[in-house]
XYZ file of C-alpha atoms in Angstrom:
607
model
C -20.567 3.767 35.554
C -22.647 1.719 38.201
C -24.817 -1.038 36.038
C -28.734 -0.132 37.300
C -31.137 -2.447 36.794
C -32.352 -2.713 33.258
C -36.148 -1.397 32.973
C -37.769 -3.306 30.611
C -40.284 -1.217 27.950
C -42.282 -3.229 25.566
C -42.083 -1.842 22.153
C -45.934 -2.313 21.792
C -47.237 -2.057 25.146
C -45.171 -0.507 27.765
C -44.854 3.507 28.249
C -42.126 5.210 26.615
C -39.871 7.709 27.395
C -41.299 11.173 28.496
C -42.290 13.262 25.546
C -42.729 9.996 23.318
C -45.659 8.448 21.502
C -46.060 4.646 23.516
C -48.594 3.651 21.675
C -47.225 3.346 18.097
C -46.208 -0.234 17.161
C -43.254 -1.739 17.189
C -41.215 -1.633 13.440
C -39.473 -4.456 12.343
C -35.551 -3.215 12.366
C -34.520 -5.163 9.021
C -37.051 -6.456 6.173
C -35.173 -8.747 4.084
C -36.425 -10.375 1.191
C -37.912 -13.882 1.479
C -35.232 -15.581 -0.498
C -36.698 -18.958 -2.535
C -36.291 -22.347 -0.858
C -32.866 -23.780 -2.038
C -32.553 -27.707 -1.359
C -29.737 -28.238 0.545
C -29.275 -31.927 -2.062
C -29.547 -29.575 -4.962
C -26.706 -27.038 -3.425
C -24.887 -30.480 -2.722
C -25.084 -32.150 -5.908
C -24.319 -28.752 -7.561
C -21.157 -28.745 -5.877
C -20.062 -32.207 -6.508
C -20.766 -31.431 -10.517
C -18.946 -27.972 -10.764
C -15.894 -28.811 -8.512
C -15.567 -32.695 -8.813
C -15.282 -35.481 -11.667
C -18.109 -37.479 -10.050
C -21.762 -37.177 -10.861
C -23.733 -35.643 -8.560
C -26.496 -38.405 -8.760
C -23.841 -40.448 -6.260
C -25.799 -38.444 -3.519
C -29.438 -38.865 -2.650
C -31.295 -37.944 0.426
C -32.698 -39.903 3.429
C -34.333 -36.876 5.130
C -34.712 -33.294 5.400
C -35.237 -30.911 7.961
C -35.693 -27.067 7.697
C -36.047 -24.810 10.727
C -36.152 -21.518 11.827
C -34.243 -20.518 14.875
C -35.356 -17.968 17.192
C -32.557 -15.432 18.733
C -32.179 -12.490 20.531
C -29.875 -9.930 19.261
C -28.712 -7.028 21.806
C -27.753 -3.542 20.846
C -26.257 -1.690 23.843
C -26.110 1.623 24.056
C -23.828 3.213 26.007
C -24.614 7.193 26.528
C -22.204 9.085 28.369
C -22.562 13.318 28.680
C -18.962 14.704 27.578
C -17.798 18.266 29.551
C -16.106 20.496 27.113
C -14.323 23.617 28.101
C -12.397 26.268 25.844
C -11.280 29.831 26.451
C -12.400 32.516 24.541
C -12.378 36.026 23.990
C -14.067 39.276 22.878
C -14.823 37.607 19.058
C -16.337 34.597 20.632
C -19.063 33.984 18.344
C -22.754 33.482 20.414
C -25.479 31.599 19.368
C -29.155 32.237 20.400
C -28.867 29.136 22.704
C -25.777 30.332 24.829
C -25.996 31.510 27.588
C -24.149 34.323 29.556
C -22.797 33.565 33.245
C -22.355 36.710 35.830
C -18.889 34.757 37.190
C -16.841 32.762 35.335
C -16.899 29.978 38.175
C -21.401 29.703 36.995
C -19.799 28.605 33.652
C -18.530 24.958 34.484
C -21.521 23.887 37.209
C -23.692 25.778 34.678
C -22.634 23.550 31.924
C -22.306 20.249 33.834
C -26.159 20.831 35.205
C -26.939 19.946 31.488
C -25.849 16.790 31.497
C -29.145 14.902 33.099
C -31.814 16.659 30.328
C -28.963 15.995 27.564
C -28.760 12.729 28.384
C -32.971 12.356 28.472
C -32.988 13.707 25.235
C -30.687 11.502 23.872
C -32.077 8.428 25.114
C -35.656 9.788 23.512
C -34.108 10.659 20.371
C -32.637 7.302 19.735
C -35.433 5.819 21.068
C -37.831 7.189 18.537
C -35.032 6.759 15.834
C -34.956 3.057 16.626
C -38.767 2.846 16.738
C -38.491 3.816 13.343
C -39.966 2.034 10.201
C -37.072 0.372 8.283
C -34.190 1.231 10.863
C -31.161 -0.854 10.572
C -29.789 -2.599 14.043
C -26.435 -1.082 12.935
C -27.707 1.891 12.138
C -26.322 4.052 15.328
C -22.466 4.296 14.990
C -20.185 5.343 17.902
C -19.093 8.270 18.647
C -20.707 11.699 18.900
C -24.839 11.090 18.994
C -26.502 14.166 20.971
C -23.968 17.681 20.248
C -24.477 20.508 22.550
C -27.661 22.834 21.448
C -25.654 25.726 23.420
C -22.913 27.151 25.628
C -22.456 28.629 28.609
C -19.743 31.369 28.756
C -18.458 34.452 30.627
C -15.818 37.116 29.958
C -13.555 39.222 31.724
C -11.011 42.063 31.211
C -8.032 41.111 29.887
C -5.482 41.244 32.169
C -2.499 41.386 29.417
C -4.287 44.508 27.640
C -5.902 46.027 30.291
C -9.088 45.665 28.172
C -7.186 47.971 25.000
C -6.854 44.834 22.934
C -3.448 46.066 22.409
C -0.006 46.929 24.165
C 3.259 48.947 23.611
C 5.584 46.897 21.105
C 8.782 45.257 22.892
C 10.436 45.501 19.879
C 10.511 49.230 19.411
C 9.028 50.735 22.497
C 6.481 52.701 20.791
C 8.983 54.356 19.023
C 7.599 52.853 15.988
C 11.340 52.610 14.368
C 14.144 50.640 15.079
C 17.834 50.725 14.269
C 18.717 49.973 10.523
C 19.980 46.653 10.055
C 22.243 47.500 7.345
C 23.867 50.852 8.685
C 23.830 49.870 12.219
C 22.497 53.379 12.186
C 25.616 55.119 10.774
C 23.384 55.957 7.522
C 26.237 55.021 5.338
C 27.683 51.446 4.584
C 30.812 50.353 2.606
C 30.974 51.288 -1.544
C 29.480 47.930 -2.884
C 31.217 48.726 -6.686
C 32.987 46.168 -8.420
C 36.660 46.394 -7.000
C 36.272 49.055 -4.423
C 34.913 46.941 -1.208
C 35.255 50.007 0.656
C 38.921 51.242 -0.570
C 37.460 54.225 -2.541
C 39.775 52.404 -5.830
C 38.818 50.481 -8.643
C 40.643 48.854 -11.066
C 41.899 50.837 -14.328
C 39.950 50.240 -17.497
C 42.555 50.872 -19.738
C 44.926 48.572 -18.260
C 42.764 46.391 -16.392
C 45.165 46.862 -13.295
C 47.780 45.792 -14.017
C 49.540 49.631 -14.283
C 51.090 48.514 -17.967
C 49.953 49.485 -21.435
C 50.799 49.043 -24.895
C 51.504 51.183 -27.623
C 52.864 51.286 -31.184
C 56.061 51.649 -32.147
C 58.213 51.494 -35.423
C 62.194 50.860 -36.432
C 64.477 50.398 -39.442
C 66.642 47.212 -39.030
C 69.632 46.911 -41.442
C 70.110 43.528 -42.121
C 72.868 41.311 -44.047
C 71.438 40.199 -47.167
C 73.571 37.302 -49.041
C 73.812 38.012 -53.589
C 74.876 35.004 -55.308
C 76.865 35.773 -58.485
C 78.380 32.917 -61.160
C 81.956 33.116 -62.759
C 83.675 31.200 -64.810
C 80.582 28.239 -63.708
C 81.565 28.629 -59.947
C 79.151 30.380 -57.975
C 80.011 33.746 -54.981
C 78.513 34.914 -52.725
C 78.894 38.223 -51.149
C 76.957 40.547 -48.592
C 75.416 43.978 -48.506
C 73.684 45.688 -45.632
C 69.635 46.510 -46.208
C 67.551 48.832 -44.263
C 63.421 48.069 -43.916
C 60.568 49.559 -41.581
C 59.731 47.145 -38.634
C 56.041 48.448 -36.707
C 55.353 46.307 -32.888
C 54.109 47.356 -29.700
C 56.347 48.376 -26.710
C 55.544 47.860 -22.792
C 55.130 51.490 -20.975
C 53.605 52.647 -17.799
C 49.756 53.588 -17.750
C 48.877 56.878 -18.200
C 45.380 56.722 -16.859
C 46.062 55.645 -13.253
C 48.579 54.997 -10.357
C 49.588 52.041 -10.235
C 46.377 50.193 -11.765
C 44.372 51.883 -9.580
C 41.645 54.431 -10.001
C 39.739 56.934 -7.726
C 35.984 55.393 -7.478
C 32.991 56.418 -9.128
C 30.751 55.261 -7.178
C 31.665 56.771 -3.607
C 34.112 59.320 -4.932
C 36.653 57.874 -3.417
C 35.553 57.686 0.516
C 35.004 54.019 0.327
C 31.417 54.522 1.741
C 27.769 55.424 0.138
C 24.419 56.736 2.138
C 22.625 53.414 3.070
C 19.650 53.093 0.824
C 17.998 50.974 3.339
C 17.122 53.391 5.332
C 18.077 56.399 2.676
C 20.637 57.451 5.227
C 18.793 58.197 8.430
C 19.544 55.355 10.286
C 16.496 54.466 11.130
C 13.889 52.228 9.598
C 9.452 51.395 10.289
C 9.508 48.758 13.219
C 8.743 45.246 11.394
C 7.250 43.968 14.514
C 4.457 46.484 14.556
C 4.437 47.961 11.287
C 5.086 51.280 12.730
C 1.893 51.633 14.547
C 4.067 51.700 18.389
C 1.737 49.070 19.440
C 1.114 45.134 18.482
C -2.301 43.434 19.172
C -2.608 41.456 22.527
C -2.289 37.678 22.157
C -4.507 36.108 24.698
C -7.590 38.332 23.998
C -6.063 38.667 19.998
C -7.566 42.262 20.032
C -10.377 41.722 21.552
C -9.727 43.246 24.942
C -12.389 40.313 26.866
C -11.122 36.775 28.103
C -13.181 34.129 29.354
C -14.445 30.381 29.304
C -17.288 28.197 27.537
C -18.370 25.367 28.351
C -21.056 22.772 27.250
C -21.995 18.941 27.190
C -22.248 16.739 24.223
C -23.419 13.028 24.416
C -21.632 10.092 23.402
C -23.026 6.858 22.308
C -20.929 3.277 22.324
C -23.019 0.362 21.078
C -22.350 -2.986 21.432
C -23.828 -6.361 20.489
C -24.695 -9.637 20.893
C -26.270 -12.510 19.928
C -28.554 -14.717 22.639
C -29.510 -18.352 21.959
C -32.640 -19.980 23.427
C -31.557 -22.836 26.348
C -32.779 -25.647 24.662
C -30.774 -24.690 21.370
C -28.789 -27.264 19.419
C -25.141 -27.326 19.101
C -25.747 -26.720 15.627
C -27.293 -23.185 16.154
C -24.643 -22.327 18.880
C -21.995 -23.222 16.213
C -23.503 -20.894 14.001
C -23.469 -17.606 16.382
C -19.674 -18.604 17.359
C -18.868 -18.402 13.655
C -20.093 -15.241 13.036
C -20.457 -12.095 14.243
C -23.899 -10.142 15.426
C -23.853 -7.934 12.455
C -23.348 -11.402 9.953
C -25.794 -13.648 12.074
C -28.454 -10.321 11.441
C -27.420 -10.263 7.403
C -27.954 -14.166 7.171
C -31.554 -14.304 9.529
C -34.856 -14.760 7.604
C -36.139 -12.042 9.338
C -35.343 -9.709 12.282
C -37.862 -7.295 14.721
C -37.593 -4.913 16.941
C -38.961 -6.621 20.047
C -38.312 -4.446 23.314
C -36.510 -1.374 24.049
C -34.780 -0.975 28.182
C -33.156 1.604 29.817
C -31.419 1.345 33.137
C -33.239 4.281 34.832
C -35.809 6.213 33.057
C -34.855 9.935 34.822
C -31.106 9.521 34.277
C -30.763 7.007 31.441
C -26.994 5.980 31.248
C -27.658 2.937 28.535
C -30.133 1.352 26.244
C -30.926 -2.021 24.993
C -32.666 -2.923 22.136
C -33.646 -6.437 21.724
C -34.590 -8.031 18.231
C -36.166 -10.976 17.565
C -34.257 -12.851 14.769
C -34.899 -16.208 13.030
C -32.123 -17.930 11.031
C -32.838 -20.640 9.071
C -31.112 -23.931 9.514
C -31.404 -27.041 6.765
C -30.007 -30.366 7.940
C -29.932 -33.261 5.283
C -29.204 -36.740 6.451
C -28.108 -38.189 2.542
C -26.029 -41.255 1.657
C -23.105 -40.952 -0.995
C -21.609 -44.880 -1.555
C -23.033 -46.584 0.578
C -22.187 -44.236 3.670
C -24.869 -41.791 5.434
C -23.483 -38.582 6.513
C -25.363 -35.565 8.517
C -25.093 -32.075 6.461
C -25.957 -28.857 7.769
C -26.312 -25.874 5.836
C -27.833 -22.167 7.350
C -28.721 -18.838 5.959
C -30.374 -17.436 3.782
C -27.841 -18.324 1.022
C -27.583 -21.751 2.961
C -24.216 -21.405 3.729
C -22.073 -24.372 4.883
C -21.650 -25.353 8.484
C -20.735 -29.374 7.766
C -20.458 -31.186 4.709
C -19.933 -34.277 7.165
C -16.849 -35.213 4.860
C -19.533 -36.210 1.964
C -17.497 -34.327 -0.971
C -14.142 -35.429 0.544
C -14.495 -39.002 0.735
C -15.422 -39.052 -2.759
C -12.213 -37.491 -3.807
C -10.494 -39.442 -0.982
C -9.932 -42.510 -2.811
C -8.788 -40.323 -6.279
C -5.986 -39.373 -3.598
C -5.328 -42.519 -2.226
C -5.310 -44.314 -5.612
C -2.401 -41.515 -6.682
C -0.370 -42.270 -3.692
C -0.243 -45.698 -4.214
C 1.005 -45.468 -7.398
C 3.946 -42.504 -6.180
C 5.040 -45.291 -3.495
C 4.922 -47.969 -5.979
C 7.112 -45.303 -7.995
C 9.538 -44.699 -5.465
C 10.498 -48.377 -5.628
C 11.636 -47.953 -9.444
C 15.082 -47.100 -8.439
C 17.013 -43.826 -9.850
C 17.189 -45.180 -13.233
C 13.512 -45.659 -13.782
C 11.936 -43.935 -16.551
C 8.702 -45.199 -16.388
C 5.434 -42.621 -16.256
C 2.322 -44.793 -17.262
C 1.463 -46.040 -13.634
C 1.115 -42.094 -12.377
C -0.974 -40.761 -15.472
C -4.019 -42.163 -15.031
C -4.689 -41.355 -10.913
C -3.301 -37.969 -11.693
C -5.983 -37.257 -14.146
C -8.588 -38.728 -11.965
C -6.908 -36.063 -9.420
C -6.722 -32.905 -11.874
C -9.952 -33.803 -13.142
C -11.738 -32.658 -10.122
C -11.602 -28.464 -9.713
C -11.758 -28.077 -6.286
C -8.142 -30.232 -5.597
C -6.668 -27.490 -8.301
C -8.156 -24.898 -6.087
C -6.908 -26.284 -3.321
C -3.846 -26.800 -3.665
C -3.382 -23.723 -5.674
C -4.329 -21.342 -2.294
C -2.017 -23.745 -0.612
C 0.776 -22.956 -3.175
C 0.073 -19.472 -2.595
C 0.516 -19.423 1.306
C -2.973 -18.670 2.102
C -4.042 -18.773 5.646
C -7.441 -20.870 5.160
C -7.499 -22.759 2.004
C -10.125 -22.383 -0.908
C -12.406 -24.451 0.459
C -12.393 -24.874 4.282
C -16.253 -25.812 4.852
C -15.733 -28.606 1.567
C -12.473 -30.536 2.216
C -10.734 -30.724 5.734
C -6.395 -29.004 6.196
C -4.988 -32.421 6.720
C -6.763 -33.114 2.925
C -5.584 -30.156 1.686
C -1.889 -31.037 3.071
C -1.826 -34.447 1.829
C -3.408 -33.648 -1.631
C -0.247 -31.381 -1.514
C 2.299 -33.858 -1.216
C 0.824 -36.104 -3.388
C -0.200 -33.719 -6.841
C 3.472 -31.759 -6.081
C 5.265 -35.741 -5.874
C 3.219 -37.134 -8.528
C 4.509 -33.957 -10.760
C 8.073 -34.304 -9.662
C 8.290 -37.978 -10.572
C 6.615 -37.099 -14.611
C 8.916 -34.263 -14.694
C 12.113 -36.590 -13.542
C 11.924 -39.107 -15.677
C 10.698 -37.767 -18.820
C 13.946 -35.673 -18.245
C 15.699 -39.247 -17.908
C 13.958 -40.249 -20.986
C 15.144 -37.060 -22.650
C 18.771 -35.921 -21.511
C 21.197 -38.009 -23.598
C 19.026 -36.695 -26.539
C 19.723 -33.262 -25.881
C 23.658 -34.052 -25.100
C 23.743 -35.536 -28.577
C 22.027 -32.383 -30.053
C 24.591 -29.943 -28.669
C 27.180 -32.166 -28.992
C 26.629 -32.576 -32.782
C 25.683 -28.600 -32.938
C 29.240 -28.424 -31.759
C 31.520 -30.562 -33.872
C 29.372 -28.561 -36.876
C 30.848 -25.289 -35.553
C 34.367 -26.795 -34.940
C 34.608 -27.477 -38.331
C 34.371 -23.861 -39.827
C 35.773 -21.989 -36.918
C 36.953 -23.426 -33.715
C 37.237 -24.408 -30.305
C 36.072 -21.479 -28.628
C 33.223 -20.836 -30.965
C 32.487 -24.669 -30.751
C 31.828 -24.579 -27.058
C 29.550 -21.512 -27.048
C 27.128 -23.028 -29.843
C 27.014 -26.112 -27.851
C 26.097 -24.071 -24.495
C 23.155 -22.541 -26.682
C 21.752 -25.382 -28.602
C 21.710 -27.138 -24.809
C 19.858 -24.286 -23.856
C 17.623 -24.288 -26.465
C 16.587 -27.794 -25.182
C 14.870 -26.674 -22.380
C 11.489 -25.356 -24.175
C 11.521 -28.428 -26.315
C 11.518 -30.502 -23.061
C 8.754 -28.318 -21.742
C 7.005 -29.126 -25.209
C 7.623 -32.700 -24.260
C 6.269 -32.776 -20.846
C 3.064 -30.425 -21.674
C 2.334 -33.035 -25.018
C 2.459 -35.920 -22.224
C 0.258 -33.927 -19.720
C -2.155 -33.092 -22.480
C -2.475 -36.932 -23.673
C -3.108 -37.502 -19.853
C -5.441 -35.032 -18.200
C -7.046 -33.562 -21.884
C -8.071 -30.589 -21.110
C -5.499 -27.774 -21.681
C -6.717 -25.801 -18.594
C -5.416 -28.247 -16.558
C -2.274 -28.889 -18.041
C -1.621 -25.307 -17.756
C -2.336 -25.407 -13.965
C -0.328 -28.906 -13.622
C 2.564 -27.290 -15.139
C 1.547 -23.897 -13.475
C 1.920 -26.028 -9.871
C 4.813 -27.622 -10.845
C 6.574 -24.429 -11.397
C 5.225 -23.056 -7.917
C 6.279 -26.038 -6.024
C 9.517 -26.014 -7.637
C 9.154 -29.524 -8.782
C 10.798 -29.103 -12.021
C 14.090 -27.657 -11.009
C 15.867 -31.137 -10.650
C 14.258 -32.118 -14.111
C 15.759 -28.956 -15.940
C 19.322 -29.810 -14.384
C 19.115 -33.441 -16.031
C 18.264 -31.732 -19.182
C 20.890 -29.272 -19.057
C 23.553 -30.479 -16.601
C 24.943 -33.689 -18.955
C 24.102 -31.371 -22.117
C 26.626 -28.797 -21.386
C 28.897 -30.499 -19.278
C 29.942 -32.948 -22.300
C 29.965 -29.887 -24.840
C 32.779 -28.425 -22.569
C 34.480 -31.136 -22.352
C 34.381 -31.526 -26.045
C 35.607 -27.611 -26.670
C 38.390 -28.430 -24.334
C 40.017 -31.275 -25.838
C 39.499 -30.477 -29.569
C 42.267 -28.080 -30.870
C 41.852 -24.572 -31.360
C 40.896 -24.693 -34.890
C 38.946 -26.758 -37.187
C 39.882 -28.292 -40.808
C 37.944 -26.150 -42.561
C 38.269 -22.501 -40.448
C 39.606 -20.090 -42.680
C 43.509 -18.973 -42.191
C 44.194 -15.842 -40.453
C 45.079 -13.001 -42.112
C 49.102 -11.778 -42.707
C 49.338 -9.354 -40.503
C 53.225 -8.707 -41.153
C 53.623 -5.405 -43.621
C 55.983 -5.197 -46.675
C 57.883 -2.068 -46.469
């Protein structure tokens, strides 16, 4: 789109737009609230007593400033007239505002004449809409702004119906049947009985196929039955023959069929039945038509008429931007880089509708609005230990732009004063024990919430930490290394303090075992009182945290960081490493069973 030059129209005093109202004046396009005058030294001081250990009367204030700075904020409007073309037919639905064309090449040009007066009466509309009392400067969202108020369109005769709406079926030819599926129009398929498949046979019932039946039968059977007799004390025996009735069953050949085999019920025998599909004529209704010959014409669906519509709709595309003054500060300009147009507008003590221009009044392609905004901008020139610092703070909720490093340098030397005593830790050697030179700076350290905040978002892999206007990354960093080393060295060597106690524990939790059972059962009592030492170690390190830092919400998140920064895992393995590597030891040279493990049980049996 060629850029025309911008015609300027002064929301008071210049024309408008034909068909507007000029003389109406201009509306203010957001109304906040006047919010109350916060001092920035209040905000400041408030700060340093929620988040920090320090008082906040360690600040006071040299000298004050509070301005308003004037802006410009630009909403663009791009409009741009959309051509839209369908194809219809005979059911197109018209509205009162379409319009009929005599040839269906009027329709397009017809359509695309509209886009000049669609575009004028968007650019009115949204002029008057932004005129409006109480309009937002967001208000006007992209995408469709201006739809079509009505179509142009034109139909012909179908040319794939001849203008019937309907043609001969290709399925059926206008036969309106087609050839059974089932029958292949022989009107008879195979029997579908149990058995038969066609054969015109079924299996016998009374033999179940297999040609054999049973019947009864009966027979004497003489049999040799002994008859002891006693002479003399000796005992004879003899034999005599004994006839008796014997009833069974005998194998014989079916009398019901031929060889298992039956003549069908169902199909008499032929091995076919009349196809009910089609009850035996061979034919069934056409499924593409229904049986009407004909199906209804898919282009014109019915209708008989085809055509085209077309129509414009308008588009709008804003886009903004915020405009600084020449002789601005680099504080302002530091401000509008920060934020966006839409947060600079949220944050402004107040912002009007100044001028509305369009780049060409008869053919208006874009508009711009210009507000007049003014953002409020506090700067505080305060001292905090002797050192003045510069603080800037803008917004209506006098939001941060520089602390000047006021809050960090007081809980610099906390820092510094714990990393002096880690390095003068470090020089212990791997046998020191000692905690008392770490306590105290750490406490100064946890005492102050922001550094648990901190370090916490840290922990947690956060992009920007919790407070990136307050304390700078290379803070954040190094109050890192120094809470997580600090942590590492308590955990350490109350661990050294506290190993060989827990050996002995298990150790002596062992021997008891040994004593009533065994080796085996020695060892695995050992392994879990060792275990067992761990949460009484963790009892030992949260009773030396809470003698150090008091409160209990900050032990918790001491030990909470600890565990994050995986400071504690070398600490567990001193607890547990000697613990259960001497109760091993222990289970493997002591003999299987103890002096006072009862005997095993006999299993030999007496027979």
């Amino acid at each position: 789109m060629n850029q025309l030059p911008l015609l300027d129209i002064d929301a008071t005093s210049t024309p408008a737009l034909p068909g507007l109202d000029a003389t109406g004046p201009a509306a203010p396009a957001v109304n906040p609230d006047q919010p109350r005058a916060i001092a920035v030294l209040d905000k400041v001081r408030k700060l340093v007593q929620d988040k920090t250990r320090f008082a906040p009367e360690d600040i006071q204030a040299i000298a004050e400033t509070d301005t308003l700075q004037d802006y410009t904020l630009l909403a663009s409007y791009s409009l741009e007239a959309h051509f839209e073309s369908r194809v219809i037919n005979g059911f197109f639905d018209r509205g009162a505002a379409d319009r009929s064309c005599d040839y269906a090449e009027e329709v397009e040009a017809a359509a695309r004449a509209l886009s000049k007066p669609r575009l004028l009466l968007a650019a009115n509309s949204m002029e008057s809409h932004l005129r409006a009392l109480d309009t937002p400067h967001d208000e006007i969202q992209a995408g469709l702004y201006l739809p079509h108020a009505g179509k142009h369109w034109h139909l012909d005769t179908c040319g794939g119906c001849g203008g019937d709406g309907s043609s001969t079926c290709h399925h059926c030819r206008g036969r309106k049947s087609e050839t059974c599926d089932a029958c292949q129009g022989g009107r008879s398929v195979l029997c579908s009985a149990y058995n038969c498949c066609g054969t015109g046979k079924i299996n016998c019932p009374a033999c179940g196929g297999s040609g054999q039946a049973h019947e009864s039968a009966s027979e004497y059977v003489t049999e040799q039955v002994p008859v002891v007799t006693y002479q003399n004390g000796s005992a004879h025996t003899t034999y005599r023959k004994e006839s008796r009735m014997v009833h069974g069953t005998r194998q014989v050949h079916c009398h019901s069929c031929s060889h298992g085999k039956i003549t069908c019920h169902t199909c008499s025998g032929s091995g076919n039945i009349h196809c009910v599909t089609c009850n035996a004529s061979g034919n069934i209704t056409c499924r593409t038509c229904s049986g009407r010959g004909d199906i209804t014409c898919g282009p014109c669906k019915g209708s008989g008429k085809r055509g085209t519509a077309a129509w414009v709709d308008v588009y709008a595309t804003p886009a903004y931007s915020v405009a600084l003054p020449e002789q601005a500060d680099d504080d302002s300009r530091a401000i509008v880089d920060k934020h966006d147009p839409h947060a600079i507008a949220a944050l402004s003590q107040s912002l009007t509708l100044g001028k509305i221009a369009l780049d060409d009044p008869a053919f208006p392609q874009r508009i711009d609005a210009r507000y007049q905004g003014k953002l409020r901008i506090v700067r505080l020139q305060a001292s905090c230990n002797g050192a003045s610092h510069h603080i800037v703070a803008y917004g209506a909720d006098l939001r941060w732009l520089s602390l000047d490093d006021i809050v960090e340098k007081l809980l610099q030397g906390d820092l510094q004063a714990l990393g002096n005593a880690l390095n003068h830790s470090a020089d212990g050697g791997f046998f020191a024990s000692d905690i008392d030179r770490l306590l105290l700076p750490l406490r100064d350290v946890a005492a102050s919430e922001l550094n648990g905040e901190v370090i916490e978002s840290v922990l947690d892999g956060v992009a920007a930490h919790a407070h990136p206007d307050v304390v700078s990354p290379e803070y954040a960093q190094q109050l890192r290394s120094c809470m997580l080393g600090a942590l590492r060295h308590i955990y350490t060597r109350l661990a050294k303090q506290f190993w060989w106690k827990n050996a002995l524990a298990a150790l002596a939790v062992a021997l008891l075992a040994f004593l009533f059972s065994g080796a085996l059962p020695a060892a695995v009592a050992g392994v879990l009182a060792a275990g067992a030492g761990l949460p009484v170690f963790g009892r030992r390190v949260r009773g030396v945290l809470t003698g150090a830092l008091g409160s209990r919400r900050q032990v918790d998140r001491a030990i909470a960081i600890a565990g994050k920064g995986k400071r504690n895992r070398l600490a567990h393995a001193l607890v547990l490493g000697p613990a259960i590597a001497a109760v091993l030891a222990a289970g493997h040279l002591l003999p299987e069973r103890g002096p006072f493990a009862p005997a095993k049980a006999a299993t030999n049996i007496i027979r």
